[in-house]
Short mmCIF file of C-alpha atoms in Angstrom, two decimals:
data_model
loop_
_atom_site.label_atom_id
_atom_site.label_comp_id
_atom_site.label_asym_id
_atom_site.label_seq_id
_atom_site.Cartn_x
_atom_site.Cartn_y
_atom_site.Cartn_z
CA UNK A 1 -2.51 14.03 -11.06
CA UNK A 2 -3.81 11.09 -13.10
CA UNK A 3 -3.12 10.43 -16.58
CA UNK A 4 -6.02 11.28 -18.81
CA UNK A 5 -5.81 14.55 -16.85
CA UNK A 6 -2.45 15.09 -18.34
CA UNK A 7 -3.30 13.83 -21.46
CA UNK A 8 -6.12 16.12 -21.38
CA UNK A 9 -4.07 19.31 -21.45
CA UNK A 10 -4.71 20.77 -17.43
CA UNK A 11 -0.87 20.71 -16.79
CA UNK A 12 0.52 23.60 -18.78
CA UNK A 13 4.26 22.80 -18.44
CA UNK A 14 6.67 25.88 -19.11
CA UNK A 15 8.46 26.19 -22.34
CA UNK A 16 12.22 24.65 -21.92
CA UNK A 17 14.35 23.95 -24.58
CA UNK A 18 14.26 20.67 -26.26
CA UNK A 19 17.59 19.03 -24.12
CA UNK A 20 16.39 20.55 -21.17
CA UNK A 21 12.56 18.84 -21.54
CA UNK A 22 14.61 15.76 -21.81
CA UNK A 23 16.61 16.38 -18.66
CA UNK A 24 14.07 17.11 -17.05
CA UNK A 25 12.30 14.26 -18.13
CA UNK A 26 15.49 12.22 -16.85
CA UNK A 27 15.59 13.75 -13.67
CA UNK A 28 11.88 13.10 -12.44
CA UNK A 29 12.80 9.44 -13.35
CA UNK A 30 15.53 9.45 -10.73
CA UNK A 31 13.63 11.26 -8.20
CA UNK A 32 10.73 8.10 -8.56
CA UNK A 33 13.85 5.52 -8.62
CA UNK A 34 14.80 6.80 -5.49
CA UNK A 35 11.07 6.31 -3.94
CA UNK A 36 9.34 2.72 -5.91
CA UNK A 37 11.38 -0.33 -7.26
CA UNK A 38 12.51 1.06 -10.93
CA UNK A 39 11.35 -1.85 -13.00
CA UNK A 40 7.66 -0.92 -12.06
CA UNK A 41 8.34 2.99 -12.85
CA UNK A 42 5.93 3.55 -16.09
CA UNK A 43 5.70 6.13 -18.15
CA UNK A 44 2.00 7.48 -16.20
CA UNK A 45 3.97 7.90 -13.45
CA UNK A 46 7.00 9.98 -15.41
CA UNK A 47 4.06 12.38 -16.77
CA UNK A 48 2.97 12.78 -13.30
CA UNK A 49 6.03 13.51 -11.64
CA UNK A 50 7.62 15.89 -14.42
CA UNK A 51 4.01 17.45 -14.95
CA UNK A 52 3.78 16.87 -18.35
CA UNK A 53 1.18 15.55 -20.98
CA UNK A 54 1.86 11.37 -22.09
CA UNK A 55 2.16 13.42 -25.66
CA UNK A 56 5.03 14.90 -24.80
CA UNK A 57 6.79 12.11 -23.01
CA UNK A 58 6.68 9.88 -26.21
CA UNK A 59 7.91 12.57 -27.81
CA UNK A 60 11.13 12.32 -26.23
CA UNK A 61 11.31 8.36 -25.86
CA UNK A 62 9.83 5.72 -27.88
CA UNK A 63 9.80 3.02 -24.76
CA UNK A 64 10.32 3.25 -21.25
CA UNK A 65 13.31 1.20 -21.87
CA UNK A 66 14.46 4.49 -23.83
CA UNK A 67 14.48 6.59 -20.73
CA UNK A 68 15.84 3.67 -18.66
CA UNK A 69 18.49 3.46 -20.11
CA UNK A 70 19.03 7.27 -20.78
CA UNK A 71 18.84 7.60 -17.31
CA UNK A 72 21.15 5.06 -15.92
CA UNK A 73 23.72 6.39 -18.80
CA UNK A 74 23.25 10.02 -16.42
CA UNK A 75 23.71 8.07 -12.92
CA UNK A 76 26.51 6.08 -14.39
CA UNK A 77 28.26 9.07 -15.71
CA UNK A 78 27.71 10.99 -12.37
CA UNK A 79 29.11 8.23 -10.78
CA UNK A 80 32.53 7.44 -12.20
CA UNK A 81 32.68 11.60 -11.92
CA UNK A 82 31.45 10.99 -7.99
CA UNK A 83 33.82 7.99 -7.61
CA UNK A 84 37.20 9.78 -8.34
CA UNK A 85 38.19 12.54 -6.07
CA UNK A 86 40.98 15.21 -7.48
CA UNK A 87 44.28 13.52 -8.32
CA UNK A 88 46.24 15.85 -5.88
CA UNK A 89 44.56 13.51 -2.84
CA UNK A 90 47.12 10.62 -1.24
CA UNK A 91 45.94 7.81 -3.45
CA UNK A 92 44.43 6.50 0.05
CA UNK A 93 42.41 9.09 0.33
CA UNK A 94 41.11 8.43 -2.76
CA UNK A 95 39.88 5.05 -2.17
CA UNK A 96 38.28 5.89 0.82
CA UNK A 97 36.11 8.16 -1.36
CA UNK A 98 35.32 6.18 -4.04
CA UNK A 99 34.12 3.54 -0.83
CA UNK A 100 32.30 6.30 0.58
CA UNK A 101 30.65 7.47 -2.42
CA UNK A 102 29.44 3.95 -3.60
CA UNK A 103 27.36 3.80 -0.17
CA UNK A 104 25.62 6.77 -0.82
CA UNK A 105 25.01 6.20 -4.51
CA UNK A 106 23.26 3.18 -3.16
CA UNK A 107 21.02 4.97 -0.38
CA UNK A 108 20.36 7.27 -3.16
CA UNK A 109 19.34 4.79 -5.76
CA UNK A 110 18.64 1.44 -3.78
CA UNK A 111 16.37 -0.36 -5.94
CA UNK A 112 18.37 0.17 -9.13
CA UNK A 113 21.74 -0.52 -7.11
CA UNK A 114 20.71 -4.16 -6.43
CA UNK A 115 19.01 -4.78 -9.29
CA UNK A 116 22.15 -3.90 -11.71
CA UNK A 117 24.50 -5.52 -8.84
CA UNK A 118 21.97 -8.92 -8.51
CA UNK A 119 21.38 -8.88 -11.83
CA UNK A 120 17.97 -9.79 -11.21
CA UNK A 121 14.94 -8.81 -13.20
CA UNK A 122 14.25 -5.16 -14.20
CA UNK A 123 17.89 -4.99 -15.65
CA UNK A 124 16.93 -6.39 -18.92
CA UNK A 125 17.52 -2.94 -20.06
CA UNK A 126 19.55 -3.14 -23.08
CA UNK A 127 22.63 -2.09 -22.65
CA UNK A 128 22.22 -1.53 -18.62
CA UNK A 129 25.10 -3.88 -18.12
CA UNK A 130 27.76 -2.93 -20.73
CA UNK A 131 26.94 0.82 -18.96
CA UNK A 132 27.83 -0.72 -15.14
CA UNK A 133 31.18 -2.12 -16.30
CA UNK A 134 32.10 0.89 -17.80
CA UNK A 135 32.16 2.31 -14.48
CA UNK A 136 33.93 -0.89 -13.28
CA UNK A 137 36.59 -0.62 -15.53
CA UNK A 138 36.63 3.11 -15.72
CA UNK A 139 37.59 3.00 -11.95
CA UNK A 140 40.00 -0.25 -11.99
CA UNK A 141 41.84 2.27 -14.58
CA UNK A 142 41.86 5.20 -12.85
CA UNK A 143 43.18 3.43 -9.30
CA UNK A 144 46.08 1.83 -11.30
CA UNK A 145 47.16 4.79 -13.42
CA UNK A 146 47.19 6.75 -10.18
CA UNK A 147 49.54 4.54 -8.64
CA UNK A 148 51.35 4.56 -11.54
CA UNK A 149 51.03 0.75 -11.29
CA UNK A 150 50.88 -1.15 -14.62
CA UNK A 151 47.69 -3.45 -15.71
CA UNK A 152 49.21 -6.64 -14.91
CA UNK A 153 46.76 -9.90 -15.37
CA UNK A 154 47.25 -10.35 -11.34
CA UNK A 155 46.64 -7.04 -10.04
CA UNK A 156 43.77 -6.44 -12.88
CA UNK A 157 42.54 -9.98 -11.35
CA UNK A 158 43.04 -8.54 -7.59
CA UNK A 159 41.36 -4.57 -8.00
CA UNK A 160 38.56 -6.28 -9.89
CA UNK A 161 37.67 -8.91 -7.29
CA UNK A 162 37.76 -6.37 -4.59
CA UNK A 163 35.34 -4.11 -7.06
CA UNK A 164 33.06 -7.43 -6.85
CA UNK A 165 33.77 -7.54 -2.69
CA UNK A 166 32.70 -3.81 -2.30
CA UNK A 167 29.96 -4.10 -4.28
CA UNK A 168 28.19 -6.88 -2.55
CA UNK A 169 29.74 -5.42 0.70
CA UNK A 170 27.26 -2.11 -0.06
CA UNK A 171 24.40 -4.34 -1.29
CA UNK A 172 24.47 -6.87 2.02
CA UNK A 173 24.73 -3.30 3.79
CA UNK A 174 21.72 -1.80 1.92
CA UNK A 175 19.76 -4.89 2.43
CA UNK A 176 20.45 -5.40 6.01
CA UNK A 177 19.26 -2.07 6.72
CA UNK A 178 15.93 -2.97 5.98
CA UNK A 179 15.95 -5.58 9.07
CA UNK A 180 18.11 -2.79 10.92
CA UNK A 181 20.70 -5.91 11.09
CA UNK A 182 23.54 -3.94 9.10
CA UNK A 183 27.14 -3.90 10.10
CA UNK A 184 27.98 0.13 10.89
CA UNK A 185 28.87 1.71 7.63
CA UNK A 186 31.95 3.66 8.73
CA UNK A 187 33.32 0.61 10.10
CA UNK A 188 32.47 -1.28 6.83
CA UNK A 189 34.19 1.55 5.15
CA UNK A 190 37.69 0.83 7.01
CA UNK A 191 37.10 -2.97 6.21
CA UNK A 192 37.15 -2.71 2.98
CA UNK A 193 40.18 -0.25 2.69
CA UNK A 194 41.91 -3.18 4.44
CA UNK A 195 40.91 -6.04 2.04
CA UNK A 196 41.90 -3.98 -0.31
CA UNK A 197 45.24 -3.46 1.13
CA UNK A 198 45.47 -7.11 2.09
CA UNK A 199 44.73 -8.63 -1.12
CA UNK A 200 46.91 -6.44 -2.90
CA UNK A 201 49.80 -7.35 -0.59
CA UNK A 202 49.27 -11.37 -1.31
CA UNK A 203 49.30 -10.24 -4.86
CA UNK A 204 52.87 -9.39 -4.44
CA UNK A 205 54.00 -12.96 -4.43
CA UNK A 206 52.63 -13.58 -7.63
CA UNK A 207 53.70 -10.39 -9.20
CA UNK A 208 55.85 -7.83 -8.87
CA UNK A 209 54.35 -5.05 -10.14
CA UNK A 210 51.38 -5.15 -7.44
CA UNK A 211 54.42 -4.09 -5.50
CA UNK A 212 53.57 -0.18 -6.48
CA UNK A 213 49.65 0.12 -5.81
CA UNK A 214 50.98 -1.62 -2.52
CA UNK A 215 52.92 1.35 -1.41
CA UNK A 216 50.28 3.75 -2.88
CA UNK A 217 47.79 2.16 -0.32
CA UNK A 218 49.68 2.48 2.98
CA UNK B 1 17.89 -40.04 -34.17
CA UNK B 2 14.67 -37.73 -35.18
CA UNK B 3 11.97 -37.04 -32.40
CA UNK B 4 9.65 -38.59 -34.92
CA UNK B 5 11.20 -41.92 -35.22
CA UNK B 6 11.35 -42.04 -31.16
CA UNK B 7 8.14 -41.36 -30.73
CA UNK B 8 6.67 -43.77 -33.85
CA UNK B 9 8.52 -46.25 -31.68
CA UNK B 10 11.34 -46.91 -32.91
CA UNK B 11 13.50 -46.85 -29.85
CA UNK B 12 13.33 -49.82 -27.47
CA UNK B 13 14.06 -48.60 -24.16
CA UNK B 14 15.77 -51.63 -21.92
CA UNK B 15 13.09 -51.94 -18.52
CA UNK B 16 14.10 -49.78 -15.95
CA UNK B 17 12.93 -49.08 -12.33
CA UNK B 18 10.87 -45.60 -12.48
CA UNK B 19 13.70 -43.94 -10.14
CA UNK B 20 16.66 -45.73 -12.84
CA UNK B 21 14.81 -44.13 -15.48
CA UNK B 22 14.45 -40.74 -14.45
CA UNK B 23 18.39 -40.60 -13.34
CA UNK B 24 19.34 -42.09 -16.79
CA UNK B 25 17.43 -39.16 -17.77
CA UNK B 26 18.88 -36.97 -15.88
CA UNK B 27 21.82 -38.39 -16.47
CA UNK B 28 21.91 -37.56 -20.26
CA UNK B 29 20.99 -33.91 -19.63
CA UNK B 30 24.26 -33.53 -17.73
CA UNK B 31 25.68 -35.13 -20.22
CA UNK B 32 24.34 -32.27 -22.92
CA UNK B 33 25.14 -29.80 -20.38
CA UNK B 34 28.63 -30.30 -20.78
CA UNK B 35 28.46 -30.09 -24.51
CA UNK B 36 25.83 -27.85 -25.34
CA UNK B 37 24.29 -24.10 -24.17
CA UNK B 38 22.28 -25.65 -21.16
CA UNK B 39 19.47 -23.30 -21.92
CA UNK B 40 19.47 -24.83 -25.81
CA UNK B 41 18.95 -28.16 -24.62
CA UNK B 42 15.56 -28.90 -25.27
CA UNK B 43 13.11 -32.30 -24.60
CA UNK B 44 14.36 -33.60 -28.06
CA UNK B 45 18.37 -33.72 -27.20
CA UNK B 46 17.14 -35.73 -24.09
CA UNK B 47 15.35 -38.06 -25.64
CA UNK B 48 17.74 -38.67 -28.45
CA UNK B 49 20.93 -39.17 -25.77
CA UNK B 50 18.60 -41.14 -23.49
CA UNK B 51 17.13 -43.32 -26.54
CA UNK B 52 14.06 -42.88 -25.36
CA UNK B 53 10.79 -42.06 -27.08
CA UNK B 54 9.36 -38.68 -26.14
CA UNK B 55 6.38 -39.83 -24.72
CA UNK B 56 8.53 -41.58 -22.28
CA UNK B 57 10.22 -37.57 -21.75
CA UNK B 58 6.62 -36.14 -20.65
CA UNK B 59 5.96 -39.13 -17.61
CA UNK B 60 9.16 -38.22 -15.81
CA UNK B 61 8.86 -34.69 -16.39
CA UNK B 62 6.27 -32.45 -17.13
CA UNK B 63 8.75 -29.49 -18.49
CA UNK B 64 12.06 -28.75 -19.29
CA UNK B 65 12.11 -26.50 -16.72
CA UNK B 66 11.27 -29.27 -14.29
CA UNK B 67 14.45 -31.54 -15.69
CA UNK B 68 16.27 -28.71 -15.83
CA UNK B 69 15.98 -28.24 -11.91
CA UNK B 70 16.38 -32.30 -11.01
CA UNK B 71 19.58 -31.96 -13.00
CA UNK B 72 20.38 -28.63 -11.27
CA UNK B 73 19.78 -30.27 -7.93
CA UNK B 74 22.21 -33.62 -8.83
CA UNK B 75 24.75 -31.54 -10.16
CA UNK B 76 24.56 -29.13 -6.92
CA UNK B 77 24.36 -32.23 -4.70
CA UNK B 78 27.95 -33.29 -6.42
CA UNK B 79 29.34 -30.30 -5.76
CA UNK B 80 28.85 -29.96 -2.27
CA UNK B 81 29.93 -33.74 -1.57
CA UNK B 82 32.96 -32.66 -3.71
CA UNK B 83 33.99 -29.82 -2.42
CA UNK B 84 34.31 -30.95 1.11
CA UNK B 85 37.02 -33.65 1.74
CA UNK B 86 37.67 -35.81 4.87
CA UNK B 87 37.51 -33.55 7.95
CA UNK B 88 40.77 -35.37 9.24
CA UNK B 89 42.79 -33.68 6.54
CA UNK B 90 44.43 -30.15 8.36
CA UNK B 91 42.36 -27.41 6.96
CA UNK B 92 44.38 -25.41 4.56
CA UNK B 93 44.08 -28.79 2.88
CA UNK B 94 40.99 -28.93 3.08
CA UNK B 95 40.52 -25.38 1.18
CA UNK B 96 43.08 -26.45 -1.20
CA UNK B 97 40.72 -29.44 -2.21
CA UNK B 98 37.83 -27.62 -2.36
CA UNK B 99 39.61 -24.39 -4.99
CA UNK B 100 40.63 -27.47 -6.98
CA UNK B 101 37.07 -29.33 -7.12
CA UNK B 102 35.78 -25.84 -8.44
CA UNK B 103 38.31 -25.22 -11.35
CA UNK B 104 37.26 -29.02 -12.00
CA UNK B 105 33.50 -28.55 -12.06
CA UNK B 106 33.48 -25.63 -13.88
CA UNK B 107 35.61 -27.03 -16.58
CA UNK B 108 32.78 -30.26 -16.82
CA UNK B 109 29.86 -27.96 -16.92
CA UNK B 110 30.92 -24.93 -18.63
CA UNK B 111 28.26 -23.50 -19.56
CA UNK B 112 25.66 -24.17 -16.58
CA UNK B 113 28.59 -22.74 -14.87
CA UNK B 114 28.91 -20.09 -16.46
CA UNK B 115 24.63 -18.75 -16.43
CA UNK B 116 24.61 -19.85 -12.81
CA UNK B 117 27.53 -17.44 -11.87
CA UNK B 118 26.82 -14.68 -14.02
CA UNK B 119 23.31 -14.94 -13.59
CA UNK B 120 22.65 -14.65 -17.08
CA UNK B 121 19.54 -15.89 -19.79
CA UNK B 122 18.98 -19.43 -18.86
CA UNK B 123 18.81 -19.21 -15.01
CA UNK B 124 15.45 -18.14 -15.27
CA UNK B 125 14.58 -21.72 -13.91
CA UNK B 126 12.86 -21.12 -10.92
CA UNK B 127 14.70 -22.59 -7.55
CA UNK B 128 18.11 -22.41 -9.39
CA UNK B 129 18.95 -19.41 -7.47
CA UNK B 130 18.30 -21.18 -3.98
CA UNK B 131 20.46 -24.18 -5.40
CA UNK B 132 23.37 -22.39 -5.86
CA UNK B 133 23.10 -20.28 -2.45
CA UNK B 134 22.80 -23.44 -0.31
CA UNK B 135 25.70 -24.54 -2.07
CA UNK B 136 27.58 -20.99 -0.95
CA UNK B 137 25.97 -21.23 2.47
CA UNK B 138 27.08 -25.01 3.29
CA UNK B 139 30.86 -24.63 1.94
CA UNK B 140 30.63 -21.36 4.17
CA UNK B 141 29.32 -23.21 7.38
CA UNK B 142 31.68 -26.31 6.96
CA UNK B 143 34.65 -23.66 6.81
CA UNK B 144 33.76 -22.42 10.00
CA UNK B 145 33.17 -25.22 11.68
CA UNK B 146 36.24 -27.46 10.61
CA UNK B 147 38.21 -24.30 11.61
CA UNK B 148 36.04 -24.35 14.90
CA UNK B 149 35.45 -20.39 14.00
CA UNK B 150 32.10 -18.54 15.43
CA UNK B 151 29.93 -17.00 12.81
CA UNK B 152 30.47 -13.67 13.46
CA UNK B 153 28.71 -11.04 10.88
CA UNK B 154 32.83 -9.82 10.20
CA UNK B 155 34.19 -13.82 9.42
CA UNK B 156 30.45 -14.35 7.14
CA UNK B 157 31.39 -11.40 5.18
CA UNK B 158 34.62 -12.23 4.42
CA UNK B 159 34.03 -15.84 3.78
CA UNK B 160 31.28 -15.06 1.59
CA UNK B 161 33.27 -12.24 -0.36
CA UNK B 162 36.13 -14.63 -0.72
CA UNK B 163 33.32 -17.71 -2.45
CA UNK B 164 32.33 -14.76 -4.73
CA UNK B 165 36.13 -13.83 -5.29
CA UNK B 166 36.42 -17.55 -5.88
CA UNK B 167 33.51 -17.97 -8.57
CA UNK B 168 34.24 -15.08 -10.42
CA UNK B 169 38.31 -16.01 -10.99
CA UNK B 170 37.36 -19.65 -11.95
CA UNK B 171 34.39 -17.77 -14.83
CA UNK B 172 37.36 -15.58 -15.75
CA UNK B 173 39.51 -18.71 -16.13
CA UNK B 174 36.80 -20.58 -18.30
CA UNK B 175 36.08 -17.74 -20.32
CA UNK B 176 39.80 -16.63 -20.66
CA UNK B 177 40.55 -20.19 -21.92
CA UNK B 178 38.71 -20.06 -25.08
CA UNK B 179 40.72 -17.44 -26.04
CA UNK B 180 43.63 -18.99 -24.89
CA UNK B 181 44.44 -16.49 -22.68
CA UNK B 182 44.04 -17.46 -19.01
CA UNK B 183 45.96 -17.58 -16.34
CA UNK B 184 47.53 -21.03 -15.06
CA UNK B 185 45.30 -22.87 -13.11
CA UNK B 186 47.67 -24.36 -10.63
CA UNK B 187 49.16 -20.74 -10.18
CA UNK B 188 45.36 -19.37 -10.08
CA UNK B 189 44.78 -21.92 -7.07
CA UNK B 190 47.85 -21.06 -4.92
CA UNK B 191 46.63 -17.19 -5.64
CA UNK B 192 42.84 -18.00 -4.42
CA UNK B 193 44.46 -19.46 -1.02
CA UNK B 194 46.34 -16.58 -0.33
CA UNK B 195 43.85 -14.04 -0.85
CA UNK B 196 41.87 -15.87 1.81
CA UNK B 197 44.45 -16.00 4.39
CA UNK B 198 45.05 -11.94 3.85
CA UNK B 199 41.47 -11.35 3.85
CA UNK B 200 40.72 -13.25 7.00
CA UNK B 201 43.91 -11.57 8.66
CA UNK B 202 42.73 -8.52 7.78
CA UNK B 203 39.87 -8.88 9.29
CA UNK B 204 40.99 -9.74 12.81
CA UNK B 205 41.32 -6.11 13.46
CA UNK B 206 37.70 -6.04 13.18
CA UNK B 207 36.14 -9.39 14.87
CA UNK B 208 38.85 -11.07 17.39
CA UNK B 209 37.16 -14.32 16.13
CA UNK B 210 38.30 -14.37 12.70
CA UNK B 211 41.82 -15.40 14.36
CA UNK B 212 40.70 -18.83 14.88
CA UNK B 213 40.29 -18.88 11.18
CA UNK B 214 43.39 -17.45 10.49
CA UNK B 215 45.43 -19.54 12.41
CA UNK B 216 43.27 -22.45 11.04
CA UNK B 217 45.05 -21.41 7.00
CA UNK B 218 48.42 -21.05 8.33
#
């Protein structure tokens, strides 16, 4: 469907309530960021997927860096939720989900996954970053409180550089894949349970209290 | 000095060789780098810490941009000649010397430092990207050789997630200073060796090679 056809009132979209025209809206820009680099989605191609008229997308969002951002805020919040299994899991267990889970948000969502991990253009979305370390922190949180181990500066320092190490871990993975030159991802998945566990262990040395999320990971 | 004045002539340059003159140039951009937002130093800081007239600016270098990489390239140059001590010292020593020449660089170019690892504004300079990873990717291959370690895809992954480990403690460091809240550095150092020797242990289970490493940071 092109454009002017749109604008030209051939799609007749079904009446939806106003939040629900904007979740829809929201979810046909996933669907595309799942298929074509985000930073080139435009708004034509929004229209086009959701099957409405241009009219009716700007009357949702001013910009395309509106609905960007709106709909990283809804993969960001789906994440954390997707990252953090039930509380009654070994606290092992746990981690190996929130591993697992970060590899398939990224096959999900590859091209915004290394953008907002790289950094690299196409994440000039305001507020795109303060909205990834939200789930960064969000999840540092969570791990400690569960192992009932307190925020100490050296086991902050030590979750948080592992959050950096499984991060680029998943983006070297989804990258390789391309050249069919990755590393096997259940085996990747085990790795990084055991730098986890490693690091943490050298953090005991330097602090006492890393001593708890230790045990936790065993 | 005023731009004007250097450019009405003012200034009286002592003769230089061409290549003396464009390293004196360069020379007082790393000297504003260390005092100044890199990305706010613009062609009239140069030419008023070089005492040089502007014109003098534009037969050097036809941009900012294009000073901006010389410099990048000197000061990345340094770094690898500085990270990497005498091969005859044993090579826990070795790393040792290099953590230390980081914390050190870092603290004399704070704010490149800081845009480079962050990848923030200001790195737009094109080729500053490829600067930095040939640093990563030469302090990764001397590692491995000096321990006489294969590159296996396991020991590249975790020597590469321990350099980015390494970067982003010494940007928490810098930027934990200013609000006088940072860790010791000495302490930080010891920290950064250990978390190395765990990671690389814990990654024997998965690449027989990485003991050669191992027992290399004993």
């Amino acid at each position: 469907m092109t454009d002017t056809a749109a604008a030209a009132g051939d799609v007749k979209p079904r009446r939806m309530l106003p939040s629900e025209r904007r979740d829809d809206l929201i979810a046909a820009t996933l669907s595309l960021f799942g298929r074509k680099p985000h930073h080139k989605v435009t708004p034509a191609d929004i229209v086009a997927e959701a099957g409405v008229s241009r009219a009716l997308f700007y009357r949702y969002f001013s910009s395309m860096d509106e609905l960007n951002i709106a709909a990283l805020e809804k993969v960001t919040e789906g994440l954390t939720a997707q990252l953090l299994p039930p509380e009654d899991e070994p606290l092992v267990g746990q981690v190996r989900h929130a591993i697992h889970e970060l590899f398939s948000f990224a096959r999900a969502y590859p091209t915004p996954y290394i953008a907002l991990v790289r950094r690299g253009p196409g994440v000039s979305t305001p507020g795109a970053y303060e909205l990834v370390e939200k789930v960064r922190t969000d999840t540092i949180d969570a791990i400690l409180a569960r192992a009932r181990a307190a925020p100490t500066p050296y086991l902050l320092l030590t979750v948080r550089s592992w959050i950096g190490l499984l991060e680029g871990t998943v983006l070297t993975w989804l990258t390789d894949r391309v050249e069919e030159r990755a590393l096997p991802r259940h085996e990747l998945e085990d790795w990084l349970l055991g730098q986890l566990r490693a690091m943490v262990a050298a953090t005991t040395e330097f602090d006492s209290g890393a001593a708890d999320l230790a045990r936790g990971l065993q």
